[in-house]
Coordinates of C-alpha atoms in Angstrom, one line a residue:
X1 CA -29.9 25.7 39.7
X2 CA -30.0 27.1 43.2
X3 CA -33.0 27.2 45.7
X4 CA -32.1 30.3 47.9
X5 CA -34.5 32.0 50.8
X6 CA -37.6 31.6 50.7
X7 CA -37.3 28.3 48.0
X8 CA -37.8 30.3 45.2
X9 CA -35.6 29.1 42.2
X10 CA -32.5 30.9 41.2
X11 CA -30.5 30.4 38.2
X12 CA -26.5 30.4 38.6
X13 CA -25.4 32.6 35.2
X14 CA -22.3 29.9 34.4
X15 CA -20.8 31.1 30.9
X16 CA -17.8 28.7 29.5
X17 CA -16.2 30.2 26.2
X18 CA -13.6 28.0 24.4
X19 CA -12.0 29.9 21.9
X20 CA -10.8 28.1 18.6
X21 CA -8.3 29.9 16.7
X22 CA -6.0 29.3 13.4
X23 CA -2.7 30.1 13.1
X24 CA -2.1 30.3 9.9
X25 CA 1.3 31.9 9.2
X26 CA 2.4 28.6 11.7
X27 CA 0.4 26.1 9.4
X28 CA -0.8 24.4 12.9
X29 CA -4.0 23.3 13.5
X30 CA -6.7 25.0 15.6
X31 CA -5.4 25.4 19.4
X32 CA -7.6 25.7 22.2
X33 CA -6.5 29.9 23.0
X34 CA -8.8 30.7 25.9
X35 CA -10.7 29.4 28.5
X36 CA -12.9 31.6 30.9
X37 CA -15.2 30.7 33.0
X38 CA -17.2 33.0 35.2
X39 CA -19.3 32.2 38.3
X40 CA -21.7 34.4 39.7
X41 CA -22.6 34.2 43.3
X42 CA -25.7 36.1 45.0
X43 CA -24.1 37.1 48.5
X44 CA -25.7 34.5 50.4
X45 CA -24.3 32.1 53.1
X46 CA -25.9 29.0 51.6
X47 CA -24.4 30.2 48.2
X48 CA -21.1 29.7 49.7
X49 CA -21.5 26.9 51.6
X50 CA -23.1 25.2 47.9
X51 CA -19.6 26.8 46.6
X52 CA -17.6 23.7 46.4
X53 CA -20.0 21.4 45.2
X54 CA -20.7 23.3 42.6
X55 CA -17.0 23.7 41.3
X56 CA -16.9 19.9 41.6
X57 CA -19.5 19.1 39.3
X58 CA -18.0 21.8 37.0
X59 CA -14.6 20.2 37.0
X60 CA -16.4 16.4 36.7
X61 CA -18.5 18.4 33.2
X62 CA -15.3 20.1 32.2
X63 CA -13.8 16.7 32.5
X64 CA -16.5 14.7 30.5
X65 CA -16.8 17.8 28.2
X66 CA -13.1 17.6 27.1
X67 CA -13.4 13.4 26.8
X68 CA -16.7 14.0 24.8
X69 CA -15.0 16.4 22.7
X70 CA -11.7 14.2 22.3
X71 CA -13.6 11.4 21.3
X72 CA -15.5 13.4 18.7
X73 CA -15.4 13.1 14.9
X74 CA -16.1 16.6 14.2
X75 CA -14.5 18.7 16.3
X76 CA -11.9 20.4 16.2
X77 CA -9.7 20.1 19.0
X78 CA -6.6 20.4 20.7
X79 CA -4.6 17.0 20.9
X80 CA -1.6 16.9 23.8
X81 CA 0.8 15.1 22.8
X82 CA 0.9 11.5 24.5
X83 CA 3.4 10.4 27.3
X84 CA 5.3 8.2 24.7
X85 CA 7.6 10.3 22.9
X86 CA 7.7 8.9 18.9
X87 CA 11.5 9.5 18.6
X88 CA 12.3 7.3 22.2
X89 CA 9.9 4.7 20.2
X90 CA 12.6 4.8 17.4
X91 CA 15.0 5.4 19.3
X92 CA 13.7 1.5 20.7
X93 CA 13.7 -0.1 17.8
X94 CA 17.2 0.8 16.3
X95 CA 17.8 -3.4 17.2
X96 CA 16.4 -5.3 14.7
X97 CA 14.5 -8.5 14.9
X98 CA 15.6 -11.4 14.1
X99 CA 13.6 -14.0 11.7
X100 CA 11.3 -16.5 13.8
X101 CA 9.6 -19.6 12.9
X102 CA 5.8 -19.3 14.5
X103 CA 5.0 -21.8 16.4
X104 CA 1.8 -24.1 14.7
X105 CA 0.3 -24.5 17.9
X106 CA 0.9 -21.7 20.0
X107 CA -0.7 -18.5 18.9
X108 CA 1.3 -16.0 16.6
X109 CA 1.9 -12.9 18.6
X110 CA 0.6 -9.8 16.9
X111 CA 3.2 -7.2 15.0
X112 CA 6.4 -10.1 14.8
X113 CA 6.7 -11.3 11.2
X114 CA 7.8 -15.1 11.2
X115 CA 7.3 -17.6 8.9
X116 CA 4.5 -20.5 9.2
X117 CA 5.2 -23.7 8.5
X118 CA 2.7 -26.8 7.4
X119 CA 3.7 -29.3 9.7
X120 CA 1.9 -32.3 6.9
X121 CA 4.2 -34.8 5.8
X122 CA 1.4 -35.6 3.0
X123 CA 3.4 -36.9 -0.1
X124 CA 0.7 -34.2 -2.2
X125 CA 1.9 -31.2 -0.3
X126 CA 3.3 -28.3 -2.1
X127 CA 6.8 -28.5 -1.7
X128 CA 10.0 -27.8 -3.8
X129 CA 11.7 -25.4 -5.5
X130 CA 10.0 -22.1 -6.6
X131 CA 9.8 -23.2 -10.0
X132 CA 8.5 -26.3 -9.0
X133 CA 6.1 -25.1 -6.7
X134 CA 4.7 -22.4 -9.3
X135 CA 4.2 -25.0 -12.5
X136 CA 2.5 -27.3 -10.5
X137 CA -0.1 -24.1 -9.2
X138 CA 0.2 -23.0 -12.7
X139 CA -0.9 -26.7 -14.1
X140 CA -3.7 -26.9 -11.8
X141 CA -4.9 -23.4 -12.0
X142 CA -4.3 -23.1 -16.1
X143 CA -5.0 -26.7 -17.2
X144 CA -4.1 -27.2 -20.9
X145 CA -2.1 -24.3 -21.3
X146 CA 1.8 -24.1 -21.7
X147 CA 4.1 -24.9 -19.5
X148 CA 5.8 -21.5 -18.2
X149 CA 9.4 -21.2 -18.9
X150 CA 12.1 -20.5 -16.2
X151 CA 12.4 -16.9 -15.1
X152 CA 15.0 -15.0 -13.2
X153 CA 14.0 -13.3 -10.0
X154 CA 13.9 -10.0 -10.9
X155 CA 12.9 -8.3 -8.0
X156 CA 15.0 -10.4 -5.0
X157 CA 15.8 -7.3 -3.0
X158 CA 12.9 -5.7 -2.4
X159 CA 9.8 -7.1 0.2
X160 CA 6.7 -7.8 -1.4
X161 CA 4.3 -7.4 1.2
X162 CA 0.7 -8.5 0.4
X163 CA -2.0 -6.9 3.1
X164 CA -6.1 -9.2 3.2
X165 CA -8.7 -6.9 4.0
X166 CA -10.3 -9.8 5.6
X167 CA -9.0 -13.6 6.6
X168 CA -11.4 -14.9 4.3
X169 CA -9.4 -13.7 1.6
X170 CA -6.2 -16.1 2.6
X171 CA -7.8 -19.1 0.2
X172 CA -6.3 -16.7 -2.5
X173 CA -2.4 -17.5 -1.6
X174 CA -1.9 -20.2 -4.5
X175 CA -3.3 -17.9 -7.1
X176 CA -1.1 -15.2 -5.7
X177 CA 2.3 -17.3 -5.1
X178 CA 1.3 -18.1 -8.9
X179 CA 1.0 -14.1 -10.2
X180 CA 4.4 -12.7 -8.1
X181 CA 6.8 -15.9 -6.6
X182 CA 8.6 -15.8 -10.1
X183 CA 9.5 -12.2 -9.3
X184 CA 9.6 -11.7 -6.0
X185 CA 11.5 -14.5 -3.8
X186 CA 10.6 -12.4 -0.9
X187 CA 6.9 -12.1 -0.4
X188 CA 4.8 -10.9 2.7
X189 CA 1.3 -11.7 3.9
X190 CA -0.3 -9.2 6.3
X191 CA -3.5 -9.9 7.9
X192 CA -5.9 -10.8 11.0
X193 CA -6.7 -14.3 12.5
X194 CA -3.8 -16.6 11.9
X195 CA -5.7 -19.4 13.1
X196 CA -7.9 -19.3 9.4
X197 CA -4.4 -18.7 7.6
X198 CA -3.2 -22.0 8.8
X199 CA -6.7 -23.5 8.3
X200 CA -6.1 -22.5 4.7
X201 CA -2.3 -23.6 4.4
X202 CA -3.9 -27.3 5.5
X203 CA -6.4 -27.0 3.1
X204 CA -4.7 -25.8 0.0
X205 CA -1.3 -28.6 1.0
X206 CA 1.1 -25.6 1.3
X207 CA 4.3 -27.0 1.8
X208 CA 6.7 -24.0 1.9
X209 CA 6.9 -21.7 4.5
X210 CA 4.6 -18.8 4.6
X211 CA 6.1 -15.6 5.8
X212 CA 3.5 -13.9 7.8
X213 CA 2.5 -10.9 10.0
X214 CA -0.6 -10.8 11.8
X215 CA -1.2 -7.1 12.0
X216 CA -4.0 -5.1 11.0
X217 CA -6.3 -5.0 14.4
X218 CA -8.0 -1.4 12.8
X219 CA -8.7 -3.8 9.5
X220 CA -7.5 -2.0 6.4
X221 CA -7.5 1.5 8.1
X222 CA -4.1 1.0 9.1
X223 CA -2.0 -1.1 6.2
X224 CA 0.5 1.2 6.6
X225 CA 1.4 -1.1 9.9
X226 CA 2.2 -3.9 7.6
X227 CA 5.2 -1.8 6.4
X228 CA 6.2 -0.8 9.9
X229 CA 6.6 -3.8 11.6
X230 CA 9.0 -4.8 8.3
X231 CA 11.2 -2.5 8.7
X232 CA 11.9 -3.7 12.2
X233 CA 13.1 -6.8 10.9
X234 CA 17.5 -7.5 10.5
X235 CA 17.3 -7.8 6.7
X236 CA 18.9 -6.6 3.4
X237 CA 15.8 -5.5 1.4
X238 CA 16.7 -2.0 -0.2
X239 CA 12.7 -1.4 -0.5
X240 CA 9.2 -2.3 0.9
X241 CA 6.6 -2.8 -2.0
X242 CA 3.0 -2.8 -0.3
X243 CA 0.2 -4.1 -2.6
X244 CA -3.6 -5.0 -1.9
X245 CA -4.7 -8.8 -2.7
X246 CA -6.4 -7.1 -5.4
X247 CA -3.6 -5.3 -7.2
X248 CA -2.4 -6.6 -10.4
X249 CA 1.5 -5.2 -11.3
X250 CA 2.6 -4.8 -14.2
X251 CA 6.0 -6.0 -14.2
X252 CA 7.5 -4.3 -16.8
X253 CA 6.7 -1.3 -15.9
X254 CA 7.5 -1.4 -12.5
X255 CA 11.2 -2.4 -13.5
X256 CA 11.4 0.9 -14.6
X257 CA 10.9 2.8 -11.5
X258 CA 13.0 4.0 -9.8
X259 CA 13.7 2.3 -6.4
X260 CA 15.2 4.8 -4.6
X261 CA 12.1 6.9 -4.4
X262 CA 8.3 6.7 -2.6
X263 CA 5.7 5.3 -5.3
X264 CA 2.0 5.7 -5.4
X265 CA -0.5 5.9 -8.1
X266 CA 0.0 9.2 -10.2
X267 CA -3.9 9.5 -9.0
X268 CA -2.7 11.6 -6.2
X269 CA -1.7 14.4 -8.4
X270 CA -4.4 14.2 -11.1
X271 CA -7.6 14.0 -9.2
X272 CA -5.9 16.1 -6.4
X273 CA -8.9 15.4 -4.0
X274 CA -9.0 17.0 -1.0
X275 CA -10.8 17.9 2.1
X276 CA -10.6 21.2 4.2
X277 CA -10.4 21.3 7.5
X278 CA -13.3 24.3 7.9
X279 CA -15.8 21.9 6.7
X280 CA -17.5 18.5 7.7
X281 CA -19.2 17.5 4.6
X282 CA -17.1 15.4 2.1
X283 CA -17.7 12.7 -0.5
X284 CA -15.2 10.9 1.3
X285 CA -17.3 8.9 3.8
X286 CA -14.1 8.6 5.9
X287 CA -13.8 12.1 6.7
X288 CA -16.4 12.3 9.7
X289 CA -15.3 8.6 11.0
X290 CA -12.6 8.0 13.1
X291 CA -9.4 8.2 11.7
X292 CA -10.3 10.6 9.7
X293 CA -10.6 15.0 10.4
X294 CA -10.0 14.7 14.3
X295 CA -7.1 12.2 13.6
X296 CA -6.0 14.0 11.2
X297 CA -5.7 17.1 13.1
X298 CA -4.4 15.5 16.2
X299 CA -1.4 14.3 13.7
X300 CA -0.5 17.7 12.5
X301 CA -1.1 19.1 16.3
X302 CA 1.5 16.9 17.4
X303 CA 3.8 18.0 15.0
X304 CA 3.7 21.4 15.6
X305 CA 3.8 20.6 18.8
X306 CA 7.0 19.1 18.8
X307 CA 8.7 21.6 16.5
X308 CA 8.0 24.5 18.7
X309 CA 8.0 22.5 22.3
X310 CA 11.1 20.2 21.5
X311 CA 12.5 21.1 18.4
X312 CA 11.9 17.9 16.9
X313 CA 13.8 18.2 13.7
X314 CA 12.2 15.5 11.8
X315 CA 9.4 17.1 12.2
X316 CA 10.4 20.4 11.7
X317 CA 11.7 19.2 8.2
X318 CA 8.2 17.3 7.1
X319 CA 6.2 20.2 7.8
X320 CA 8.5 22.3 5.8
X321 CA 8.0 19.8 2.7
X322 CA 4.3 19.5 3.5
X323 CA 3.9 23.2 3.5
X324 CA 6.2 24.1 1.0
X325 CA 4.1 20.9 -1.5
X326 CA 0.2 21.8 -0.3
X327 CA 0.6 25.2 0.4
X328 CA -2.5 25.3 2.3
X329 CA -2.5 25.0 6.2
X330 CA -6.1 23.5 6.3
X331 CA -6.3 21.4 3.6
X332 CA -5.9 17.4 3.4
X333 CA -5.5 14.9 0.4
X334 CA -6.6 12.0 -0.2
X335 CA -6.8 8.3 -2.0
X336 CA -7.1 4.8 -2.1
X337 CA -3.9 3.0 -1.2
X338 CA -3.5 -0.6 -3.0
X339 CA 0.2 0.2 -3.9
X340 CA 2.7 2.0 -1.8
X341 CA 6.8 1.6 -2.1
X342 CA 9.4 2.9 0.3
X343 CA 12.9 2.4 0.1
X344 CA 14.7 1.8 3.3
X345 CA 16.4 4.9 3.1
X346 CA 13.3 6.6 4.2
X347 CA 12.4 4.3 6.4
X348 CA 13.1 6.6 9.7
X349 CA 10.9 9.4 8.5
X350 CA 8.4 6.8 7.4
X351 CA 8.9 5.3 10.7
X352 CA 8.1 8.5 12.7
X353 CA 5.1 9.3 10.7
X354 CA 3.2 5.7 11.2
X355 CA 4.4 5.8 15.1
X356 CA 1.6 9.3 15.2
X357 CA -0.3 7.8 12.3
X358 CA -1.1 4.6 14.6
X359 CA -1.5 6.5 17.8
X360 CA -4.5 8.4 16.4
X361 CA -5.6 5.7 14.2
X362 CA -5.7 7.4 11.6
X363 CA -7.7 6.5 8.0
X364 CA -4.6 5.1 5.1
X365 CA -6.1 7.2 2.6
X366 CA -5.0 10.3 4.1
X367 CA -2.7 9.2 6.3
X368 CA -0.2 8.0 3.4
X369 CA -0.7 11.2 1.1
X370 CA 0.0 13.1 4.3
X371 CA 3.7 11.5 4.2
X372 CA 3.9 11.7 0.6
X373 CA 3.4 15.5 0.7
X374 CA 5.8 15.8 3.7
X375 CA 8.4 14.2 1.8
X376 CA 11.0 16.1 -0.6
X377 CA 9.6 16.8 -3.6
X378 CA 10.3 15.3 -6.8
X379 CA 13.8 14.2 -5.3
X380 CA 11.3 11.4 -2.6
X381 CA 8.6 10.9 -4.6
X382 CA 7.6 9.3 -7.7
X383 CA 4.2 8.5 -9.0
X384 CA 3.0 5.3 -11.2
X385 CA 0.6 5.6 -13.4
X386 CA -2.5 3.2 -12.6
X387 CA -5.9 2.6 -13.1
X388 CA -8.7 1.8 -10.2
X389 CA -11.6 0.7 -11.3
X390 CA -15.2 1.0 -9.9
X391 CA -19.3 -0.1 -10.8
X392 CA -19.6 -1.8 -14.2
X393 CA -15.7 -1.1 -14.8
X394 CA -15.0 -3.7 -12.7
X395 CA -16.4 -6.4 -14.6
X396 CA -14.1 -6.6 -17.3
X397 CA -10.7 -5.6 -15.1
X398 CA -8.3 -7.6 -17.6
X399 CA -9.6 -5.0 -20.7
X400 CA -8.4 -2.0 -18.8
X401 CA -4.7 -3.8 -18.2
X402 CA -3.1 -1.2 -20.6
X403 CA 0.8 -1.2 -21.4
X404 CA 1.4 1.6 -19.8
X405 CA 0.0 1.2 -16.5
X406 CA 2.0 0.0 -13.8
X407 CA -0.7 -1.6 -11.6
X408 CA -4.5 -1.9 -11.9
X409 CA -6.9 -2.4 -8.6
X410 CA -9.0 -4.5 -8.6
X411 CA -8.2 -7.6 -10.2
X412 CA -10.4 -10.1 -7.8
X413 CA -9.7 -13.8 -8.3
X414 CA -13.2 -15.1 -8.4
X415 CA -14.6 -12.3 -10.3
X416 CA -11.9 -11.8 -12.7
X417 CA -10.0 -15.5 -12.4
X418 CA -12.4 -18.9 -11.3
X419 CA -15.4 -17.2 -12.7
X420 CA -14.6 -15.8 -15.9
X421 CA -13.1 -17.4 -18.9
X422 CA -12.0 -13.7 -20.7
X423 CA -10.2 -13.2 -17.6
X424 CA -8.6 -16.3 -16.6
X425 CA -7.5 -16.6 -20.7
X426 CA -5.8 -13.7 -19.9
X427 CA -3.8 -14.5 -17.2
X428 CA -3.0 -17.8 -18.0
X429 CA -1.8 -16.6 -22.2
X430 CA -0.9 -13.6 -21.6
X431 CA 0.2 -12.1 -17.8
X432 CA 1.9 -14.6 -16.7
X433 CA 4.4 -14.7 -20.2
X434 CA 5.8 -11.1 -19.0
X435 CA 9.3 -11.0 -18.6
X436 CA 9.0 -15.0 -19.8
X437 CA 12.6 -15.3 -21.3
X438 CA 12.0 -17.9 -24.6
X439 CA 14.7 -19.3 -26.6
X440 CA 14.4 -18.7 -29.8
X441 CA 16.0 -18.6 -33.7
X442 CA 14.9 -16.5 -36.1
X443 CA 15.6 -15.8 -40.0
X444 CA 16.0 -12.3 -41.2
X445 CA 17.4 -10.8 -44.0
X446 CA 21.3 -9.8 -44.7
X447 CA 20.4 -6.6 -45.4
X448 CA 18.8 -6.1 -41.7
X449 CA 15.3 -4.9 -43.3
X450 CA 12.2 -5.7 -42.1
X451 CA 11.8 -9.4 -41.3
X452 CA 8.2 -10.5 -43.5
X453 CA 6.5 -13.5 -41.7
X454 CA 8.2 -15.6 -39.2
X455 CA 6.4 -18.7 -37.2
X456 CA 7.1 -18.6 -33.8
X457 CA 6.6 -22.2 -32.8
X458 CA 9.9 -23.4 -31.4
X459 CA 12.5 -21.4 -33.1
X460 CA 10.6 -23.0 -36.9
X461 CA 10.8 -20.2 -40.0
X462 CA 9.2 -19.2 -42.6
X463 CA 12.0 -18.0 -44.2
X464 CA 11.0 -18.0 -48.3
X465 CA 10.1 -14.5 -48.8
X466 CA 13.8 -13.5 -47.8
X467 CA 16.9 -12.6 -49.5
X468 CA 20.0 -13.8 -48.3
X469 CA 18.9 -15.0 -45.0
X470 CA 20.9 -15.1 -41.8
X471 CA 20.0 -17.3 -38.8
X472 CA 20.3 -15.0 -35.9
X473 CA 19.5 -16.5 -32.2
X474 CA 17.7 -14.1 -30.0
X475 CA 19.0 -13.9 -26.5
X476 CA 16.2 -12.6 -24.4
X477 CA 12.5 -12.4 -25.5
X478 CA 9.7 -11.3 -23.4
X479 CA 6.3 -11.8 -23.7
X480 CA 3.5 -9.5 -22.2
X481 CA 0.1 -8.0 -23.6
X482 CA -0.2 -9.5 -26.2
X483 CA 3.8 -8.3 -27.9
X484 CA 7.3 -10.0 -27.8
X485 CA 9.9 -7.9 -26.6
X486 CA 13.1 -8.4 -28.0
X487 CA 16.3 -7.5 -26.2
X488 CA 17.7 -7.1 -22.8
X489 CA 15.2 -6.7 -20.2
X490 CA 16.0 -3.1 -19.4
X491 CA 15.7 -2.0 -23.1
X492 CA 12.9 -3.8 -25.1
X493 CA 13.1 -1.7 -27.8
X494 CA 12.1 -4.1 -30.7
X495 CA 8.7 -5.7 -30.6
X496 CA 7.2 -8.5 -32.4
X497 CA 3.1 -8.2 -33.2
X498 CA 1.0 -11.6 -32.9
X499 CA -1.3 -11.6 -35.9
X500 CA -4.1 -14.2 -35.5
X501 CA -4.2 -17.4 -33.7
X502 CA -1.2 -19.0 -35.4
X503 CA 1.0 -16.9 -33.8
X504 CA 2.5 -16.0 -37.1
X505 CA 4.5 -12.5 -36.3
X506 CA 6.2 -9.7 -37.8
X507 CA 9.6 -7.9 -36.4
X508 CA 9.9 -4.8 -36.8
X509 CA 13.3 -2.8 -37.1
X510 CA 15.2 -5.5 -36.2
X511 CA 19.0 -4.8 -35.5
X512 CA 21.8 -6.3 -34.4
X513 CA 21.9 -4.5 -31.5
X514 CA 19.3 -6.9 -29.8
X515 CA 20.6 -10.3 -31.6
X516 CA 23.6 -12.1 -31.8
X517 CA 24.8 -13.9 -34.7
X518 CA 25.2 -17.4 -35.3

């Protein structure tokens, strides 16, 4: 507003258009095309002299406009690409780390995986060998049950890595060393506040070192950091196995997979949920928050940007993928994230992408199917089949632990574990037997037919009902829900049925080709 001659009020006519266009033939997000803004001036010398106030307080609104708008979680906006280039970030971190011991009473700096150590010399601390270790949290935590026999790592080249959604969940650790140490010598824990971690190693006399990252500053928003920061690290591992402190594996089913390839749940591709750039409403609360549409778009802004600015061909080749796997340029999946593997030999593209996811913050649920689409497809990917339970589902999580699954979310240890005898009776009989290998005899018949009733009880048979029977010793059994597999551990393809509580079972199809003779 202006007060010309005379004092009467003027208004000054000030039109700003912005201009928000979609390429679509490019795929790239909406880009800011035009900008005009006209000023309209009454021929007056106070009008003139008012002149450069007046284009300073438009600059100083342009200015709070753009920040405003920038800051926004609906609009849809141009994002510049930052002064830190992602590939010089890389390009940084081509020297690995080397493995550090944090100190106990210093604090742990954030993003540097090291191992914490109990510094007790209390003759009850947890200390020991693995197997050790595990029996005596098995004994405590399944009192009255049997013993576990000695397994084989099975899994010694990959990195477990185990993200808390909140420190609180750290008094867990036992229960988890006890679910995936037997399997995974190399485990993991990614979290916040590493003063209540080492609280809890006091309190639960944890004797062995804890291999820990503190990471996760955007809480469980960003878990995709917890992979990052591993890669950085001078090590062997062939693969990065991220799992939620909720997430129950399946291990024979994961030993299946194959390694060389991304994993997530096979969710992904059945629900195919999505969210469209166009619109603001969503049953995906996350959409509208940060780290969520304006993240998203400043993530696929910056790629573009870099293909047609720098010809970036890292990203040149993801958006190919994405494209070529969505074929839609305004449209964005999404799901919940409590299992995510990536073999190192992704681990630069995987690298690039969490270098922009991080910048903008941006929401795991849509950040990592994001990657997953960019990724070749099926030669990258591979998707597990899983369950995730929700409401009254959740109450009964060890019921829904079918064969073929490969992980279930959520298994929680107080719900499903302390608290609840169904659960807790499963874990301690039946979960932790998988891949359990048991030496054992067994009688079946010359003939090779099938074998009638057999007692399992220490290699004792029931052997009257057979003809001609042949003591064979059985070289590698496995136990898991509720069946005996018989054979090696990459083809269990004889099984042997419980039937009732004496454990009396039945073989089926028995063969030589799984036994050998004595």
């Amino acid at each position: 507003m202006f007060h010309g001659t005379g004092g009467k009020r003027r208004s000054w006519p000030i039109s700003e258009r912005y201009s928000l266009d979609m390429d679509e033939k490019a795929g790239s997000p909406s880009v800011l095309r035009g900008k005009t803004i006209a000023v309209y001036f009454r021929s007056s010398p106070m009008a003139y002299r008012a002149l450069p106030t007046v284009l300073l307080v438009l600059c100083a609104a342009t200015l709070l406009t753009m920040l405003y708008v920038s800051q926004s979680r609906d609009a849809v906006i141009l994002v510049q690409p930052g002064p830190v280039d992602v590939q010089d970030e890389l390009r940084s971190t081509n020297q690995c780390l080397t493995l550090v011991t944090h100190s106990w009473k210093d604090s742990v700096p954030y993003g540097l995986p090291g191992l914490l150590i109990n510094p007790s010399n209390g003759s009850d601390v947890l200390r020991g060998s693995t197997t050790d270790i595990v029996n005596r949290i098995y004994n405590n935590m399944c009192p009255g049950h049997q013993t576990l026999p000695n397994v084989q790592f099975t899994f010694p080249d990959i990195l477990l890595i185990v993200d808390f959604n909140h420190p609180a969940h750290y008094n867990i650790i036992s229960y988890l060393e006890l679910l995936y140490r037997r399997y995974f010598p190399n485990i993991l824990y990614c979290g916040l506040e590493p003063e209540t971690l080492k609280k809890q190693i006091v309190a639960e006399k944890l004797g062995f070192p804890i291999y820990y990252l503190h990471a996760l500053k955007d809480n469980w928003q960003t878990k995709y950091e917890c992979i990052q920061h591993a890669m950085k690290m001078c090590d062997s591992f062939t693969g990065y196995l991220l799992i939620g402190d909720d997430t129950l594996i399946n291990m024979t089913n994961f030993e299946r997979t194959p390694k060389t390839k991304a994993m997530v749940g096979d969710e992904f591709v059945r629900t195919r949920e999505q969210m469209n750039t166009t619109q603001f409403k969503y049953s995906w609360e996350w959409w509208g928050a940060e780290g969520g549409r304006s993240a998203m778009l400043g993530v696929l802004n910056e790629l573009a940007f870099k293909v047609n600015r720098n010809n970036d061909h890292l990203a040149q080749e993801f958006l190919r993928n994405y494209y070529s796997f969505v074929n839609h340029s305004t449209i964005f999946h999404f799901m919940a994230i409590d299992f995510l593997y990536v073999p190192k030999r992704l681990s630069s593209i995987f690298l690039y992408m969490t270098s922009l996811f991080l910048k903008y913050k941006t929401n795991v649920e849509v950040a990592i199917p994001f990657f997953v689409c960019g990724l070749e497809h099926p030669e990258d990917v591979h998707f597990v089949k899983m369950i995730s339970l929700w409401a009254k589902d959740r109450d009964n999580s060890q019921t829904r632990f079918d064969k073929d699954l490969v992980y279930l979310h959520p298994f929680k240890y107080y719900a499903h574990f302390k608290n609840a005898p169904q659960g807790k009776d499963f874990m301690c009989q039946n979960y932790l037997r998988i891949f359990t290998v048991i030496p054992a005899a067994v009688y079946i018949s010359s003939s090779q037919q099938v074998v009638n009733k057999i007692h399992f009880d220490g290699a004792q048979a029931a052997n009257n009902n057979l003809s001609n029977p042949v003591r064979v010793l059985v070289y590698k059994v496995r136990y898991f829900n509720g069946n005996l597999f018989l054979g090696n551990h990459t083809d269990p393809v004889k099984t042997v049925k419980a039937l009732g509580k004496d454990r009396v079972l039945v073989v089926k199809d028995f063969t030589r080709r799984v036994v050998n003779t004595t």
